CSV table of C-alpha atoms and ligand atoms in Angstrom, one decimal:
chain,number,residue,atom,x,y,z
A,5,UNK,CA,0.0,0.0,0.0
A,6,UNK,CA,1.5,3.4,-1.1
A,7,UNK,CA,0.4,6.8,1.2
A,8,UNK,CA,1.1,10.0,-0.4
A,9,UNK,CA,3.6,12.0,1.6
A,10,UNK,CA,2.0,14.8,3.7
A,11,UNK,CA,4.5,16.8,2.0
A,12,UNK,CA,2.8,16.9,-1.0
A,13,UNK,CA,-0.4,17.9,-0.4
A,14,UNK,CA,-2.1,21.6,-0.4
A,15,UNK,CA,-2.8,22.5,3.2
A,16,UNK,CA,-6.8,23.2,3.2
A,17,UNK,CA,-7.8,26.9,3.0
A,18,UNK,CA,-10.0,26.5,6.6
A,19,UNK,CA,-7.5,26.4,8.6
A,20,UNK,CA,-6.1,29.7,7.3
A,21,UNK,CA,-6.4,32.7,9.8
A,22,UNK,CA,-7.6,35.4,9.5
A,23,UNK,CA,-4.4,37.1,10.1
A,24,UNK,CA,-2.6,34.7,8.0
A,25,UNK,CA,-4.5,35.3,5.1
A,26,UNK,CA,-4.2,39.3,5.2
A,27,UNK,CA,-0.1,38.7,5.5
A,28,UNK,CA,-0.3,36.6,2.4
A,29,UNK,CA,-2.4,38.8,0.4
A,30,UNK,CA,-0.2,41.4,1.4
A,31,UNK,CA,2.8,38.9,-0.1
A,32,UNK,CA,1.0,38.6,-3.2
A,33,UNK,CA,0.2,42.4,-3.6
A,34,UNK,CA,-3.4,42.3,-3.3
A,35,UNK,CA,-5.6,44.7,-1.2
A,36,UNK,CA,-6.2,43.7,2.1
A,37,UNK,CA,-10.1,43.5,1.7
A,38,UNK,CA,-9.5,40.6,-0.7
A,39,UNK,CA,-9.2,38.7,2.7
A,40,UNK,CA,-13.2,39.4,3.4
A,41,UNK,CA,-13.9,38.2,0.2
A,42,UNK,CA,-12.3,35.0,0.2
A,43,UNK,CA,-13.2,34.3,4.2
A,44,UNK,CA,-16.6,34.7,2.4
A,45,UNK,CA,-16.5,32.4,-0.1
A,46,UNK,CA,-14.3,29.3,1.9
A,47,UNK,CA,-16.7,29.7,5.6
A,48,UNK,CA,-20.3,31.2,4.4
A,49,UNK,CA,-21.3,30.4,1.0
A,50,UNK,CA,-18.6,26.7,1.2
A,51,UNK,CA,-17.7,26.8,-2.4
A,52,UNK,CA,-16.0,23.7,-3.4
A,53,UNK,CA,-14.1,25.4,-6.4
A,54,UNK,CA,-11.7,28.4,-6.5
A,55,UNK,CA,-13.5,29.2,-9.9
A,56,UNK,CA,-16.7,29.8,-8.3
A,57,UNK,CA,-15.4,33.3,-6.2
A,58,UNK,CA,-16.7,35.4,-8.8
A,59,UNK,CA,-15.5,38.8,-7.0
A,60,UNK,CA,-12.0,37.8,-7.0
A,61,UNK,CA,-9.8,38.0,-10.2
A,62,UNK,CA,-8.5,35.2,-12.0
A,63,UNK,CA,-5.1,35.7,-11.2
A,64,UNK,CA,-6.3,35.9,-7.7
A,65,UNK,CA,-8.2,32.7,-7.8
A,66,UNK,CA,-5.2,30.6,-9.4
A,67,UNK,CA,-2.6,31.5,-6.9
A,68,UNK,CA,-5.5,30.4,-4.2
A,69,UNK,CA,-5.7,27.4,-6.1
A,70,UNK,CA,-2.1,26.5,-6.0
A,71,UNK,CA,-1.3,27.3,-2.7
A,72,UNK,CA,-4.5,25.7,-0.6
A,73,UNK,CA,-7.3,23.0,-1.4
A,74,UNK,CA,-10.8,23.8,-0.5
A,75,UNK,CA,-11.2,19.7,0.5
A,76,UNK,CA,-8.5,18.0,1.5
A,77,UNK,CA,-10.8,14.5,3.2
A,78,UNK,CA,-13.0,12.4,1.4
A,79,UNK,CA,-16.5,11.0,3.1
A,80,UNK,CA,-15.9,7.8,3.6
A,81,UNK,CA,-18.9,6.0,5.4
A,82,UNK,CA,-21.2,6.8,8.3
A,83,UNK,CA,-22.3,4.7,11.2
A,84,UNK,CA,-25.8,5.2,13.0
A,85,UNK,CA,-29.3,6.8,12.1
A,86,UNK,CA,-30.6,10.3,11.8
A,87,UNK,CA,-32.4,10.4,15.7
A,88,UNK,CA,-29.2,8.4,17.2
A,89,UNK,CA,-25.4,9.2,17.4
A,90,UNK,CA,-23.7,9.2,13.9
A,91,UNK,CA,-20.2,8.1,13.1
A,92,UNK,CA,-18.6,10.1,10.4
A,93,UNK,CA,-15.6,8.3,8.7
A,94,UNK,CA,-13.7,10.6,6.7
A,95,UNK,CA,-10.6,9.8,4.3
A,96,UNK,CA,-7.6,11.8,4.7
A,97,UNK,CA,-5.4,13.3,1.6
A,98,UNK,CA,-2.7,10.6,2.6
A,99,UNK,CA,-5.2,7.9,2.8
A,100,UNK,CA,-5.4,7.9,6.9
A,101,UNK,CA,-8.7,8.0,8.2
A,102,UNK,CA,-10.1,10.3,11.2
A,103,UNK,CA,-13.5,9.6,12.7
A,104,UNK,CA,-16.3,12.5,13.4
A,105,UNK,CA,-18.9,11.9,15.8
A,106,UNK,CA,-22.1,13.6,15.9
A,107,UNK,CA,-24.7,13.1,18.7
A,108,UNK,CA,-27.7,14.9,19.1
A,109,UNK,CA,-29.4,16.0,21.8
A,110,UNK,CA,-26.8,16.2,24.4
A,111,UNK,CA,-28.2,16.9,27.7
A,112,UNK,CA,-26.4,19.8,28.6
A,113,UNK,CA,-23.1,17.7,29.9
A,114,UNK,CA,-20.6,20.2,28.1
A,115,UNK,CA,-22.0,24.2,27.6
A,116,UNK,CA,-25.5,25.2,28.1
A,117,UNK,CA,-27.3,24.1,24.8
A,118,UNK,CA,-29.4,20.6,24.9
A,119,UNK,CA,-31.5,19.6,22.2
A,120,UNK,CA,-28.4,20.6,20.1
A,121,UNK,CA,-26.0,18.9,17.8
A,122,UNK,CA,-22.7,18.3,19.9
A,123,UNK,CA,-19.9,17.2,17.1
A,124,UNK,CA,-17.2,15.3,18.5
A,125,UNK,CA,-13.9,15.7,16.2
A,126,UNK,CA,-10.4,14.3,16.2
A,127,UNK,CA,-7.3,16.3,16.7
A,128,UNK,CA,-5.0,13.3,15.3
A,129,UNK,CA,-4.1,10.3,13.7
A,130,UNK,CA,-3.9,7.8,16.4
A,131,UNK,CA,-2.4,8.6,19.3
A,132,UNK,CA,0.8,8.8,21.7
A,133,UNK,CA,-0.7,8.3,25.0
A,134,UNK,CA,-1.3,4.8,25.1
A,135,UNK,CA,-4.4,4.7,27.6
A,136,UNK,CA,-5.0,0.9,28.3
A,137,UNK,CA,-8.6,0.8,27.8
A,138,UNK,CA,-9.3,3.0,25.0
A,139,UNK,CA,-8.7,2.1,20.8
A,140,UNK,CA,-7.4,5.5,19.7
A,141,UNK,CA,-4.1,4.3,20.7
A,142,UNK,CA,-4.0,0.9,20.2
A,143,UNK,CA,-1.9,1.1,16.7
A,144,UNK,CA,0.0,4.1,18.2
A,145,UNK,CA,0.8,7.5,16.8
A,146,UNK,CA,0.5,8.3,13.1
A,147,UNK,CA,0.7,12.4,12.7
A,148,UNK,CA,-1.3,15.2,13.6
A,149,UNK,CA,-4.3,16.5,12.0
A,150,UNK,CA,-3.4,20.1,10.7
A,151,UNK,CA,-5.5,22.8,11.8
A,152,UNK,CA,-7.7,22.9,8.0
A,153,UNK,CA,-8.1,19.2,8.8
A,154,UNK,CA,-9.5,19.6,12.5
A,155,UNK,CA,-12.0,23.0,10.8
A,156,UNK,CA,-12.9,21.0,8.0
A,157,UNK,CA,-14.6,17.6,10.2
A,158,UNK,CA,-17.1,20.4,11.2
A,159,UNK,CA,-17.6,22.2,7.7
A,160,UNK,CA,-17.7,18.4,6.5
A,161,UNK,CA,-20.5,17.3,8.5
A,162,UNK,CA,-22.3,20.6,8.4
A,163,UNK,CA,-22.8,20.5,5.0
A,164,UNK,CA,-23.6,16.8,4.6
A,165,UNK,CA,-26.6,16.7,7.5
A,166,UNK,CA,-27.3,20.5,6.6
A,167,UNK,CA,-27.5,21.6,9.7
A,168,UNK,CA,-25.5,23.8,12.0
A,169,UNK,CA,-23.4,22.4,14.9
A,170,UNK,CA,-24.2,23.8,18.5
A,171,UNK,CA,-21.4,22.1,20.5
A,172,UNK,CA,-17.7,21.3,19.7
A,173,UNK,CA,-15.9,18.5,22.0
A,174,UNK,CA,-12.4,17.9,21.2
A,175,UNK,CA,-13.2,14.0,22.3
A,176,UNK,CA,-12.6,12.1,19.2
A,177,UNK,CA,-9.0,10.3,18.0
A,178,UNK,CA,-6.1,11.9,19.6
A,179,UNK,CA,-4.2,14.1,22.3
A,180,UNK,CA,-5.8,18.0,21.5
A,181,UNK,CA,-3.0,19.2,23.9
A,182,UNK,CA,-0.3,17.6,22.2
A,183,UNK,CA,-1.3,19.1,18.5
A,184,UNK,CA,-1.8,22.7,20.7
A,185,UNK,CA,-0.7,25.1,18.1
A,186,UNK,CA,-2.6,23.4,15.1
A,187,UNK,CA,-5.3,23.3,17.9
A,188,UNK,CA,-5.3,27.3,18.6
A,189,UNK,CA,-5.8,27.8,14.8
A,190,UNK,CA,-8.7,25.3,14.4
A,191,UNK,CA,-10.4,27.0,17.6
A,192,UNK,CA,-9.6,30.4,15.9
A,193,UNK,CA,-11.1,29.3,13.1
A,194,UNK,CA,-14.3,27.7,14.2
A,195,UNK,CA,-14.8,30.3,16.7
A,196,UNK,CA,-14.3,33.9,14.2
A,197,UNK,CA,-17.4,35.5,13.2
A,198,UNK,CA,-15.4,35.2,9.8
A,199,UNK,CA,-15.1,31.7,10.2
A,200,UNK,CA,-17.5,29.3,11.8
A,201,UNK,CA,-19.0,31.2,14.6
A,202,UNK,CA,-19.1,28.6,17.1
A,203,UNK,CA,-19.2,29.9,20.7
A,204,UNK,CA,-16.2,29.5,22.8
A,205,UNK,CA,-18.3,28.6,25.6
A,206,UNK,CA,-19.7,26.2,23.2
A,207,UNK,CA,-16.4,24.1,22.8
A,208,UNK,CA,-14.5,21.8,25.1
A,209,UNK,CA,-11.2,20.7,25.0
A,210,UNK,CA,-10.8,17.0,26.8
A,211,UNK,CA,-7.1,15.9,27.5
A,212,UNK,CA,-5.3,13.1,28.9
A,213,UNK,CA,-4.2,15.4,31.6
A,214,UNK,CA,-1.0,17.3,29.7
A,215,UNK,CA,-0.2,19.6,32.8
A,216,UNK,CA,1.8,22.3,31.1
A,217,UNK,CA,-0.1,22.7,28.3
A,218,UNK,CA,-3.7,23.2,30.2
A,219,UNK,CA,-1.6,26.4,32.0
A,220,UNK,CA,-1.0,27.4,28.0
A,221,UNK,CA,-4.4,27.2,27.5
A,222,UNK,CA,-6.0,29.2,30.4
A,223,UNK,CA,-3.5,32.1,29.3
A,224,UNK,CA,-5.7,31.8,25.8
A,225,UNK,CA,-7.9,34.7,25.6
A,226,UNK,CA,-11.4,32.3,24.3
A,227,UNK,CA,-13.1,30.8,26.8
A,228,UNK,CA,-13.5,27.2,26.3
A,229,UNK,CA,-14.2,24.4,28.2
A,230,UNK,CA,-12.0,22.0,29.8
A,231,UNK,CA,-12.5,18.3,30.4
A,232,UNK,CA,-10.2,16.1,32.0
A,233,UNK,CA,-9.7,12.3,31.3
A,234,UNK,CA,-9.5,11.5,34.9
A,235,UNK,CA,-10.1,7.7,35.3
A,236,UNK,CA,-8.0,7.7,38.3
A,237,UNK,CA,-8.2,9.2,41.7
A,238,UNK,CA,-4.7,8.3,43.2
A,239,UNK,CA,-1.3,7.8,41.4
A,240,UNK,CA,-1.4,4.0,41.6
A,241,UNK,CA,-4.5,3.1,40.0
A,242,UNK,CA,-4.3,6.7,37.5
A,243,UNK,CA,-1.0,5.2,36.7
A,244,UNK,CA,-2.1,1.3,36.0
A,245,UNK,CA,-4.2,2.9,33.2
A,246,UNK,CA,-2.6,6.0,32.0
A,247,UNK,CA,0.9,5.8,31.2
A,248,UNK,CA,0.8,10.0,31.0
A,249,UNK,CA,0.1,9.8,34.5
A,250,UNK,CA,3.9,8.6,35.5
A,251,UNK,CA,5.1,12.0,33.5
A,252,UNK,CA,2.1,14.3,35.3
A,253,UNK,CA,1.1,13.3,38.5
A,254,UNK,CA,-2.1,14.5,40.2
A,255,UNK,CA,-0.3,16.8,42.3
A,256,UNK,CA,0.8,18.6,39.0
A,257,UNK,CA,-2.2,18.3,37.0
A,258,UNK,CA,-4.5,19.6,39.9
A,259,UNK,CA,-1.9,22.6,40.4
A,260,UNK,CA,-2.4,23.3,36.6
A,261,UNK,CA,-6.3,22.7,37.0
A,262,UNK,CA,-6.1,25.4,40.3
A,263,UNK,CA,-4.5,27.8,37.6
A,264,UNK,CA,-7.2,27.3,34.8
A,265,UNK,CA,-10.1,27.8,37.9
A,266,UNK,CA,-7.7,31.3,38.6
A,267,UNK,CA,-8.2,32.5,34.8
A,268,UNK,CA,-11.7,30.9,33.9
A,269,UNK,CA,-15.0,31.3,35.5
A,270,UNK,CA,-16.2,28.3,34.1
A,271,UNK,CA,-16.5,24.4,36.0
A,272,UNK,CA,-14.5,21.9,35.1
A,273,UNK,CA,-15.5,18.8,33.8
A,274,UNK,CA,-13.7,15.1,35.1
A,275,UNK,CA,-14.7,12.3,32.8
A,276,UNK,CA,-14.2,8.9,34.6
A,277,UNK,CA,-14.4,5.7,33.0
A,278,UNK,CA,-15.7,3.1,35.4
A,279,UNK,CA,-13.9,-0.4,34.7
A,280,UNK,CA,-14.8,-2.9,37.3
A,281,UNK,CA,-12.0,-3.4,39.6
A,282,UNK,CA,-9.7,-1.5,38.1
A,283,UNK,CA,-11.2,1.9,39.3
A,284,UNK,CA,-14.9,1.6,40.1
A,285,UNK,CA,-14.1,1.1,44.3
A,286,UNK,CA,-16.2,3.4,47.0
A,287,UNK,CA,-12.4,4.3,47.8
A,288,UNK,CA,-12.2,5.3,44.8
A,289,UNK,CA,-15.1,7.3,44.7
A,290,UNK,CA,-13.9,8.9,47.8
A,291,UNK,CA,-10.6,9.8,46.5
A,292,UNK,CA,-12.3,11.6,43.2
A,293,UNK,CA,-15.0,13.3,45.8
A,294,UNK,CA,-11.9,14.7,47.4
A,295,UNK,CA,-9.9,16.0,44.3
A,296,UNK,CA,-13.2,17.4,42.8
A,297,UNK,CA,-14.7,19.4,45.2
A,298,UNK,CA,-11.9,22.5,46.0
A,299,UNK,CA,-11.6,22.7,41.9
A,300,UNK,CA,-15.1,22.5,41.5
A,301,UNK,CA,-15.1,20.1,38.8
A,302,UNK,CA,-18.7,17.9,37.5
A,303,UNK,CA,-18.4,14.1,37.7
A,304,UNK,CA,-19.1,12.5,34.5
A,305,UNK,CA,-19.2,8.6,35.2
A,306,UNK,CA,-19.1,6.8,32.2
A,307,UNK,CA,-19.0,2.9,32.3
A,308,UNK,CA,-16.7,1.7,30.5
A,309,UNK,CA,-17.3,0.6,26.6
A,310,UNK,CA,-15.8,-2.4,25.1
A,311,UNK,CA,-13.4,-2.1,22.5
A,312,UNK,CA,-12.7,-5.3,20.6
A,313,UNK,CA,-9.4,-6.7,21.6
A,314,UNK,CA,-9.5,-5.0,24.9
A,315,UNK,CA,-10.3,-7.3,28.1
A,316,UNK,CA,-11.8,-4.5,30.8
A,317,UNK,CA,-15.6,-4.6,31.4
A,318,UNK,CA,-17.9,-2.2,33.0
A,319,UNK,CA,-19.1,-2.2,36.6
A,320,UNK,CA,-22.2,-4.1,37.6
A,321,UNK,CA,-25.1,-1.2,37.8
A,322,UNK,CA,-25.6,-1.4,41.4
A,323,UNK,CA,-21.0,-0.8,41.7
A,324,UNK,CA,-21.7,1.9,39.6
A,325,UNK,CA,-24.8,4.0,41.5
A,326,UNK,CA,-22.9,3.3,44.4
A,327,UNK,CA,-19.7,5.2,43.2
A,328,UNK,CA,-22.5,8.1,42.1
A,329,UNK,CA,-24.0,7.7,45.6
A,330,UNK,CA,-20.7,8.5,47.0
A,331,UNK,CA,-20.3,11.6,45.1
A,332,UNK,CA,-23.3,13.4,45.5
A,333,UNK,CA,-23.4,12.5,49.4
A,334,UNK,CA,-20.2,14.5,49.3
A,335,UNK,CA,-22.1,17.3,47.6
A,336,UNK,CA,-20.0,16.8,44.2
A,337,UNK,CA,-22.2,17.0,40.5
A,338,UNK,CA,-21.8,13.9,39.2
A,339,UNK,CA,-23.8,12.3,36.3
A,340,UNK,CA,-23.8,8.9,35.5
A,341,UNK,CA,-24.0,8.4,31.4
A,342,UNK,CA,-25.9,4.8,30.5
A,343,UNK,CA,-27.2,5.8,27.2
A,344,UNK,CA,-26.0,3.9,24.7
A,345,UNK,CA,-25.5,6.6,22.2
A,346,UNK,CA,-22.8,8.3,23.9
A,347,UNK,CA,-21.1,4.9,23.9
A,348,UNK,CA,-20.1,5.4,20.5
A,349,UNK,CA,-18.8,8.9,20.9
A,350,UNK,CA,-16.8,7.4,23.8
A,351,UNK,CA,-15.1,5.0,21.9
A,352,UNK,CA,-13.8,6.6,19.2
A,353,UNK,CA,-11.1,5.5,17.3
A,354,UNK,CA,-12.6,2.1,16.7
A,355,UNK,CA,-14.2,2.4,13.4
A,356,UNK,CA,-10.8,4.0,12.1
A,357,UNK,CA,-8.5,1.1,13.4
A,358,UNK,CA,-11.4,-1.4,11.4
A,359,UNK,CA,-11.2,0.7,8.5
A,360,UNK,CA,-7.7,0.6,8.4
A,361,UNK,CA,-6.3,-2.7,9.4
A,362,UNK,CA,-9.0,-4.2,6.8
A,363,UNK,CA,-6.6,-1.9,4.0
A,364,UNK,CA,-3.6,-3.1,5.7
A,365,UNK,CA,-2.3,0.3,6.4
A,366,UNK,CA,-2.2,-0.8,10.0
A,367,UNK,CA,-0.2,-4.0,11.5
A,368,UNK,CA,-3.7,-6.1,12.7
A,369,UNK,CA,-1.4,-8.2,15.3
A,370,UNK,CA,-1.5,-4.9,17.7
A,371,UNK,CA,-4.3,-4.7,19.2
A,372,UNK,CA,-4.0,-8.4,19.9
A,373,UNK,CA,-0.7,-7.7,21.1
A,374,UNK,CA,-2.0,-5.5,23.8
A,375,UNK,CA,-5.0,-7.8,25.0
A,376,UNK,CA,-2.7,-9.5,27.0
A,377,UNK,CA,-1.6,-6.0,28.5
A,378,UNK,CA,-5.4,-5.5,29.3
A,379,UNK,CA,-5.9,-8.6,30.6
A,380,UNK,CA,-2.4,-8.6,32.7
A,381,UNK,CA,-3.9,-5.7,34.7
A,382,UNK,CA,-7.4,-6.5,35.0
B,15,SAH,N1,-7.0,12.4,24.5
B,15,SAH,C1,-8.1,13.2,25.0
B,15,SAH,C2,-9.3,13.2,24.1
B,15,SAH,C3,-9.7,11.9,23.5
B,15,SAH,S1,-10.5,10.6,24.4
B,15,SAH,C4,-8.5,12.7,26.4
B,15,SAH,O1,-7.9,11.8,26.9
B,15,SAH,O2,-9.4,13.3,27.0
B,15,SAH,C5,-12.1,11.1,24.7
B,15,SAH,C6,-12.8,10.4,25.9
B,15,SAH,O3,-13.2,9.1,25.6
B,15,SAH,C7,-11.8,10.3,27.0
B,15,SAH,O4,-12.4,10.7,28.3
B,15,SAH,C8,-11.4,8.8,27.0
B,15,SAH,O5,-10.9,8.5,28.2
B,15,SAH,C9,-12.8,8.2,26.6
B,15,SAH,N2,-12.7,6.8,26.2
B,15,SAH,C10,-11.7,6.2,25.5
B,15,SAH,N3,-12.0,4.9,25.4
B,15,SAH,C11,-13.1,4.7,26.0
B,15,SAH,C12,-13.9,3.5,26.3
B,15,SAH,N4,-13.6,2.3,25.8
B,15,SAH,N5,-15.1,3.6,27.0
B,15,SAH,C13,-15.4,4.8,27.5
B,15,SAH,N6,-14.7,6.0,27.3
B,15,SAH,C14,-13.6,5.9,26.6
């Protein structure tokens, strides 16, 4: 199987600032309100050809045309019905594939809106952190998604369900904190009133816990949302789990999280993954009571999802309203998520590793390789 080099490919024209785009038009000694134009064109009206910007000249529209593309993925397939969650599978320029996730209706877990389209997007190919229970890392790390690739999942699936999105979460395939400057341009992006228009408010940003990098972001003037992948609540079981954790501990990703409550006026969300007895015990529970309460985070208790190849399994339902019980005695939020449809959105990264290992671009012995890993800690 032969992938075309990155290298070679035009980098796609949405994930071009604004600020960006006046410097090169500036470059290319055009007038600076050329850059309104073409904003225009590439976020409101979507052309899908350079031809089609009638105000610009053609001189104009043939440099555009050799510097950017206006698509860089191809659909590829799509999971799930119009009233339930919907897997977008979209086919990158170097023949890679990123998954897109769209649920509707989310009850008002991340940002005010319900009855609202949440999109769930990926920020990269695979991915480094090699969490044991989830399948976005279970062929490792292939590249990050550039910031045009990250704008254009939305633009993608807003056009093909023609509706708008209400909610961004930065949940799908990947680490959003380790592709942080590609990330900062796709937020800029979605978020410009010359670009998507997407409420800061109205996007969260989930991460493995990248300490340093959530301090980055709370110095970021937009005000988006941050959840943490928590699935731990002390070092040991954190670290049986997350390898990330040996590199950040709690005590410095709670320091970090204590900065981002000093800048933002927002809550916090933890996610936490209940796998029976791994991290589902009422100590447990205690532990995450504790560490959530002076940061003021929400509880998000999501049983666990199965991933093929992967041994864990989720918590009986009575282990898991007890860990809930536990939580609200000690006056934290915490919601307990059983709905299936957010199952998919949760395990993202599946459909992608199918797509993939049945074109042989991926190795198919890894993710039996790392059964035994799940099943050596279980
Ligand atoms: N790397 C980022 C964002 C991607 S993961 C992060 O770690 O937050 C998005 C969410 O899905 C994370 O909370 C992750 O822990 C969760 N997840 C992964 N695999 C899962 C599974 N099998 N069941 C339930 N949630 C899962």
């Amino acid at each position: 199987m032969t992938l075309d080099t990155p290298s070679k490919a035009k980098p796609p024209i949405l994930g071009l600032t604004q600020t960006r785009l006046v410097e090169l038009l500036k470059e290319w000694l055009e007038p600076s309100y050329r850059a309104a134009q073409i904003l225009d064109w590439v976020f409101k009206r979507r052309v899908l050809s350079f031809d089609k910007m009638s105000n610009l000249s053609r001189g104009l529209r043939a440099k555009l045309e050799e510097h950017f593309t206006l698509r860089s993925m191809t659909y590829s397939s799509v999971t799930g019905s119009h009233d339930t969650t919907r897997k977008f599978l979209f086919k990158l320029h170097d023949g890679r594939y990123v998954e897109t996730v769209l649920i509707p209706a989310n009850p008002s877990l991340y940002g005010e809106a319900s009855d609202r389209l949440t999109l769930c997007v990926s920020s990269q190919v695979g991915c480094a952190y090699d969490c044991k229970f989830c399948a976005s890392g279970l062929a490792g790390f292939t590249r990050n998604l550039t910031a045009g690739e990250i704008v254009e999942q939305i633009v993608q699936v807003e056009d093909l369900v023609k509706d708008r999105i209400d909610n961004l979460v930065f949940m799908g395939m990947g680490e959003p904190l380790a592709n942080f400057t590609n990330l900062l341009h796709a937020i800029e992006c979605l978020n410009a009133s010359w670009g998507v228009g997407i409420g800061a408010r109205h996007m969260t940003v989930s991460t493995s816990g990248l300490a340093p990098n959530i301090k980055k972001l709370a110095d970021f003037p937009l005000q988006v949302r941050l959840a943490i992948s928590l699935h731990g609540a002390s070092n040991e079981v954190r670290e049986k789990i997350m390898p990330v954790n040996r590199k950040h501990q709690l005590e410095e990703l709670f320091a970090a999280l204590a900065y981002w409550n000093s800048k933002r006026n927002q809550r916090l969300t933890f996610e936490f993954i209940l796998i029976a007895g791994v991290n589902d015990s009422l100590d447990q529970a205690r532990l995450l009571a504790k560490a959530a309460k002076p940061l003021l985070a929400k509880v998000n208790l999501i049983p666990y999802n199965t991933v093929e190849g992967l041994a864990w399994e989720r918590p009986s339902e009575e282990q898991q309203d007890a860990f809930q019980a536990v939580l609200l005695n000690a006056g934290v939020t915490a919601t307990l998520r059983r709905e299936k449809g957010h199952d998919i959105a949760a395990a993202c990264g599946q459909l992608r590793l199918k797509q993939e290992t049945e074109e042989g671009i991926i190795d198919s012995l890894i993710p039996a390789k790392r059964i035994t890993i799940g099943a050596g800690l279980a």
